[in-house]
Coordinates of C-alpha atoms in Angstrom, one line a residue:
M1343 CA -36.3 131.7 44.2
N1344 CA -33.7 129.3 42.8
S1345 CA -35.5 126.0 42.7
L1346 CA -35.2 122.5 41.1
L1347 CA -38.1 120.3 39.9
A1348 CA -37.0 116.7 40.4
I1349 CA -39.1 113.9 38.8
D1350 CA -38.8 110.2 39.6
A1351 CA -40.6 108.3 36.8
G1352 CA -41.0 104.8 38.1
N1353 CA -42.8 101.7 36.8
T1354 CA -45.8 102.3 39.1
R1355 CA -45.8 106.0 39.9
T1356 CA -44.3 109.3 38.8
K1357 CA -43.3 111.2 41.9
W1358 CA -42.0 114.8 41.9
A1359 CA -40.7 117.4 44.2
V1360 CA -39.7 121.1 44.0
L1361 CA -36.5 121.5 45.9
H1362 CA -34.7 124.6 47.1
G1363 CA -31.8 125.1 44.7
E1364 CA -29.3 125.9 47.5
T1365 CA -30.4 123.8 50.5
G1366 CA -32.4 120.9 48.9
A1367 CA -35.3 121.6 51.2
V1368 CA -38.6 120.2 49.8
L1369 CA -40.9 123.1 48.9
A1370 CA -43.7 121.0 47.3
H1371 CA -44.2 117.4 46.3
G1372 CA -46.7 115.0 44.8
V1373 CA -47.5 112.2 42.4
L1374 CA -48.3 112.9 38.8
S1375 CA -51.8 111.5 38.2
D1376 CA -53.0 113.0 34.9
D1377 CA -52.1 115.4 32.1
T1378 CA -52.4 118.5 34.3
I1379 CA -49.2 120.3 35.1
P1380 CA -49.0 121.0 38.9
T1381 CA -49.0 124.7 39.7
A1382 CA -45.8 124.3 41.7
W1383 CA -43.9 123.4 38.5
Q1384 CA -44.5 126.8 36.9
H1385 CA -41.9 128.6 39.1
C1386 CA -39.0 126.2 38.8
D1387 CA -35.7 127.3 37.2
R1388 CA -34.6 123.8 35.9
V1389 CA -35.7 120.2 35.9
A1390 CA -34.0 116.9 36.6
V1391 CA -35.6 113.6 35.6
A1392 CA -34.8 110.0 36.5
N1393 CA -36.9 107.9 34.2
V1394 CA -37.0 104.1 34.3
A1395 CA -40.5 103.8 32.9
G1396 CA -39.5 103.6 29.3
K1397 CA -39.8 105.6 26.1
A1398 CA -43.5 106.3 26.3
Q1399 CA -43.1 108.0 29.7
H1400 CA -40.1 109.9 28.3
V1401 CA -42.2 111.3 25.4
F1402 CA -45.1 112.2 27.7
L1403 CA -42.9 114.1 30.2
E1404 CA -40.9 115.7 27.4
H1405 CA -44.1 117.1 26.0
Q1406 CA -45.3 118.3 29.5
L1407 CA -42.0 119.9 30.4
R1408 CA -41.5 121.7 27.1
T1409 CA -44.2 124.2 28.2
L1410 CA -42.1 125.3 31.2
G1411 CA -39.4 126.8 29.0
V1412 CA -36.5 125.8 31.3
L1413 CA -33.5 123.5 31.1
V1414 CA -34.5 119.8 31.5
R1415 CA -31.7 117.3 32.3
W1416 CA -32.5 113.6 31.7
H1417 CA -30.1 111.9 34.1
T1418 CA -28.4 108.6 33.5
S1419 CA -26.0 106.6 35.7
T1420 CA -22.3 107.7 35.4
V1421 CA -18.9 106.3 36.4
Q1422 CA -18.9 108.6 39.5
A1423 CA -20.8 111.5 41.0
A1424 CA -21.1 113.4 44.2
G1425 CA -18.3 111.5 45.9
L1426 CA -19.6 108.0 44.9
V1427 CA -17.8 105.6 42.4
N1428 CA -20.1 103.4 40.3
G1429 CA -18.6 99.8 40.3
Y1430 CA -21.2 98.4 37.9
T1431 CA -19.6 96.4 35.1
Q1432 CA -21.2 98.8 32.6
P1433 CA -22.0 101.9 34.7
E1434 CA -24.5 103.4 32.3
Q1435 CA -26.7 100.2 32.5
L1436 CA -27.3 100.7 36.2
G1437 CA -30.9 102.0 36.7
V1438 CA -30.7 105.7 37.3
D1439 CA -33.2 105.4 40.2
R1440 CA -30.8 103.1 42.0
W1441 CA -27.9 105.5 41.2
A1442 CA -29.7 108.6 42.5
S1443 CA -30.8 106.7 45.6
M1444 CA -27.3 105.6 46.4
V1445 CA -25.9 109.1 45.9
A1446 CA -28.5 110.5 48.3
A1447 CA -27.8 107.7 50.9
W1448 CA -24.1 108.2 50.7
Q1449 CA -24.5 112.0 51.3
Y1450 CA -26.7 111.2 54.3
Y1451 CA -24.5 108.6 56.0
Q1452 CA -21.0 109.3 54.7
R1453 CA -20.1 105.7 55.5
S1454 CA -20.7 102.1 54.3
C1455 CA -24.4 101.5 54.0
L1456 CA -27.2 99.5 52.4
V1457 CA -29.7 101.2 50.1
V1458 CA -33.1 99.6 49.6
N1459 CA -35.8 100.6 47.1
A1460 CA -39.0 98.6 47.7
G1461 CA -41.2 99.3 44.7
T1462 CA -42.3 97.3 41.7
A1463 CA -39.0 95.5 42.1
L1464 CA -36.9 95.3 45.3
T1465 CA -33.4 96.6 44.8
V1466 CA -30.8 96.2 47.5
D1467 CA -27.5 98.0 46.9
M1468 CA -24.2 98.0 48.8
I1469 CA -21.9 101.0 49.3
E1470 CA -18.5 100.5 50.8
Q1471 CA -16.4 103.2 52.3
T1472 CA -12.8 102.2 51.7
A1473 CA -9.9 102.6 54.1
A1474 CA -8.9 105.7 52.0
G1475 CA -12.3 107.2 52.6
Q1476 CA -13.6 106.6 49.1
A1477 CA -17.2 105.6 48.6
R1478 CA -17.9 102.8 46.0
F1479 CA -21.0 101.0 44.9
I1480 CA -19.8 97.3 45.1
G1481 CA -22.9 95.4 44.0
G1482 CA -26.6 94.8 44.6
I1483 CA -29.6 92.6 43.8
I1484 CA -32.9 93.0 42.0
M1485 CA -35.9 90.8 42.8
P1486 CA -39.7 91.0 42.5
G1487 CA -41.4 93.4 44.8
M1488 CA -44.5 92.7 47.0
R1489 CA -47.1 92.9 44.3
L1490 CA -45.2 91.0 41.7
M1491 CA -44.5 88.2 44.2
Q1492 CA -48.2 87.9 45.2
T1493 CA -49.4 88.2 41.6
S1494 CA -46.9 85.6 40.3
I1495 CA -47.9 82.9 42.8
G1496 CA -51.6 83.6 42.2
N1497 CA -51.1 83.2 38.5
A1498 CA -49.0 80.1 38.7
A1499 CA -50.7 78.1 41.4
A1500 CA -54.3 76.7 41.0
G1501 CA -56.7 77.5 43.8
I1502 CA -54.9 80.6 45.1
V1503 CA -57.3 83.5 44.8
Q1504 CA -55.9 87.0 44.4
G1505 CA -56.7 89.0 47.5
S1506 CA -55.3 91.2 50.2
G1507 CA -53.7 89.6 53.2
V1508 CA -52.1 90.9 56.3
F1509 CA -48.8 90.0 57.9
Q1510 CA -49.0 87.2 60.6
D1511 CA -46.3 85.3 62.3
F1512 CA -48.5 82.3 62.1
P1513 CA -50.7 82.7 59.0
L1514 CA -53.9 80.6 59.0
N1515 CA -55.5 81.5 55.6
T1516 CA -54.1 81.7 52.1
Q1517 CA -54.2 85.4 51.6
D1518 CA -52.2 86.0 54.8
A1519 CA -49.8 83.2 53.9
V1520 CA -49.0 84.7 50.6
Y1521 CA -48.7 88.2 51.9
S1522 CA -46.6 87.1 54.9
G1523 CA -44.4 84.9 52.8
S1524 CA -43.7 87.7 50.4
L1525 CA -42.8 90.1 53.2
Y1526 CA -40.5 87.5 54.8
A1527 CA -38.8 87.0 51.5
L1528 CA -38.1 90.7 51.0
S1529 CA -37.0 91.3 54.6
G1530 CA -34.9 88.2 54.5
A1531 CA -33.1 89.5 51.4
V1532 CA -32.5 92.9 53.1
D1533 CA -31.2 91.2 56.2
N1534 CA -28.9 88.9 54.3
L1535 CA -27.3 91.7 52.3
L1536 CA -26.9 93.7 55.6
Q1537 CA -25.0 90.7 57.0
V1538 CA -22.9 90.3 53.8
L1539 CA -21.9 94.0 53.7
G1540 CA -21.3 94.1 57.4
E1541 CA -19.0 91.1 57.3
H1542 CA -17.2 92.7 54.3
C1543 CA -16.7 96.0 56.1
G1544 CA -16.0 94.5 59.5
Q1545 CA -18.8 96.6 61.2
I1546 CA -22.6 96.9 61.5
V1547 CA -23.8 99.0 58.6
P1548 CA -26.9 101.2 58.4
C1549 CA -29.8 100.8 56.0
M1550 CA -31.7 103.4 54.0
L1551 CA -35.1 102.4 52.8
S1552 CA -37.4 104.0 50.2
G1553 CA -40.3 103.0 47.9
G1554 CA -44.0 102.3 48.3
D1555 CA -43.5 99.1 50.3
A1556 CA -40.7 100.3 52.6
T1557 CA -43.2 101.1 55.3
A1558 CA -44.4 97.5 55.3
L1559 CA -40.9 96.1 55.4
L1560 CA -39.6 98.4 58.2
P1561 CA -41.6 96.9 61.2
L1562 CA -40.6 93.4 60.3
L1563 CA -36.9 94.4 60.1
H1564 CA -37.1 96.1 63.5
K1565 CA -39.0 93.2 64.9
H1566 CA -36.7 90.3 64.0
V1567 CA -33.3 92.0 63.5
L1568 CA -31.4 93.5 66.4
A1569 CA -28.6 96.1 66.4
R1570 CA -29.4 97.6 63.0
E1571 CA -29.8 101.2 62.1
Y1572 CA -32.7 101.9 59.7
H1573 CA -33.8 105.1 58.1
L1574 CA -37.0 105.6 56.0
E1575 CA -36.8 108.2 53.3
Q1576 CA -39.6 108.2 50.7
N1577 CA -38.0 110.9 48.5
L1578 CA -34.6 109.3 48.2
V1579 CA -34.5 109.4 44.3
L1580 CA -35.6 113.0 44.3
Q1581 CA -33.0 114.0 46.8
G1582 CA -30.4 112.1 44.8
L1583 CA -31.3 114.1 41.7
W1584 CA -30.7 117.3 43.7
Y1585 CA -27.2 116.1 44.5
L1586 CA -26.6 115.0 40.9
E1587 CA -27.6 118.5 39.7
R1588 CA -25.0 120.1 42.0
E1589 CA -22.4 118.4 39.8
Y1590 CA -23.4 120.8 37.0
S1591 CA -23.4 124.0 39.0

């Protein structure tokens, strides 16, 4: 079977999926947790990697993938791909995880949309569909994610003990206050960019969310923001790699 192994090497986890080469259907997926090569990798025809975890992870994966004996493509952000134009000042400096996510989101919506990755960092990126029908990445933000926010305030403020809180509309203990404040900050950033993009496009725009903390963000967005369209897709980078690979076929 024609199949693609897609690997998303992030700062916290390395996720992977085996995708059907023709349809993009997910045949197997998981998180790489040790040096053992998953059995599902053995039957892939080619590999696509998005690595934002640095040189050490590149070397590790390169060593692991060499044993497969198939083509391995290390993707980077480009000026354009899969119908999307990259408007970054220096396109190659855009994180490839953000680029792959936007490519996948554009293919899903085919209209102006917001793309959110809620991981170690929160990235919120804006895609505009022009009057001519062209899709263009027109800007985005990067800010600390949930864990970074909670850790930073715990490290900087005396008397705040690191701990796990839960979201409350009216927090009455420190852990809940820190957790709820962090979640409000992240959801507020998403909502603000939704408003900015919507005003720019002259219409309400949908929002695609991915990343480990997306499930924590989504209920708050649904709870406090009306008339928005949200879609949760945990394999967004991996799906984007499948679309990027089609550029070479």
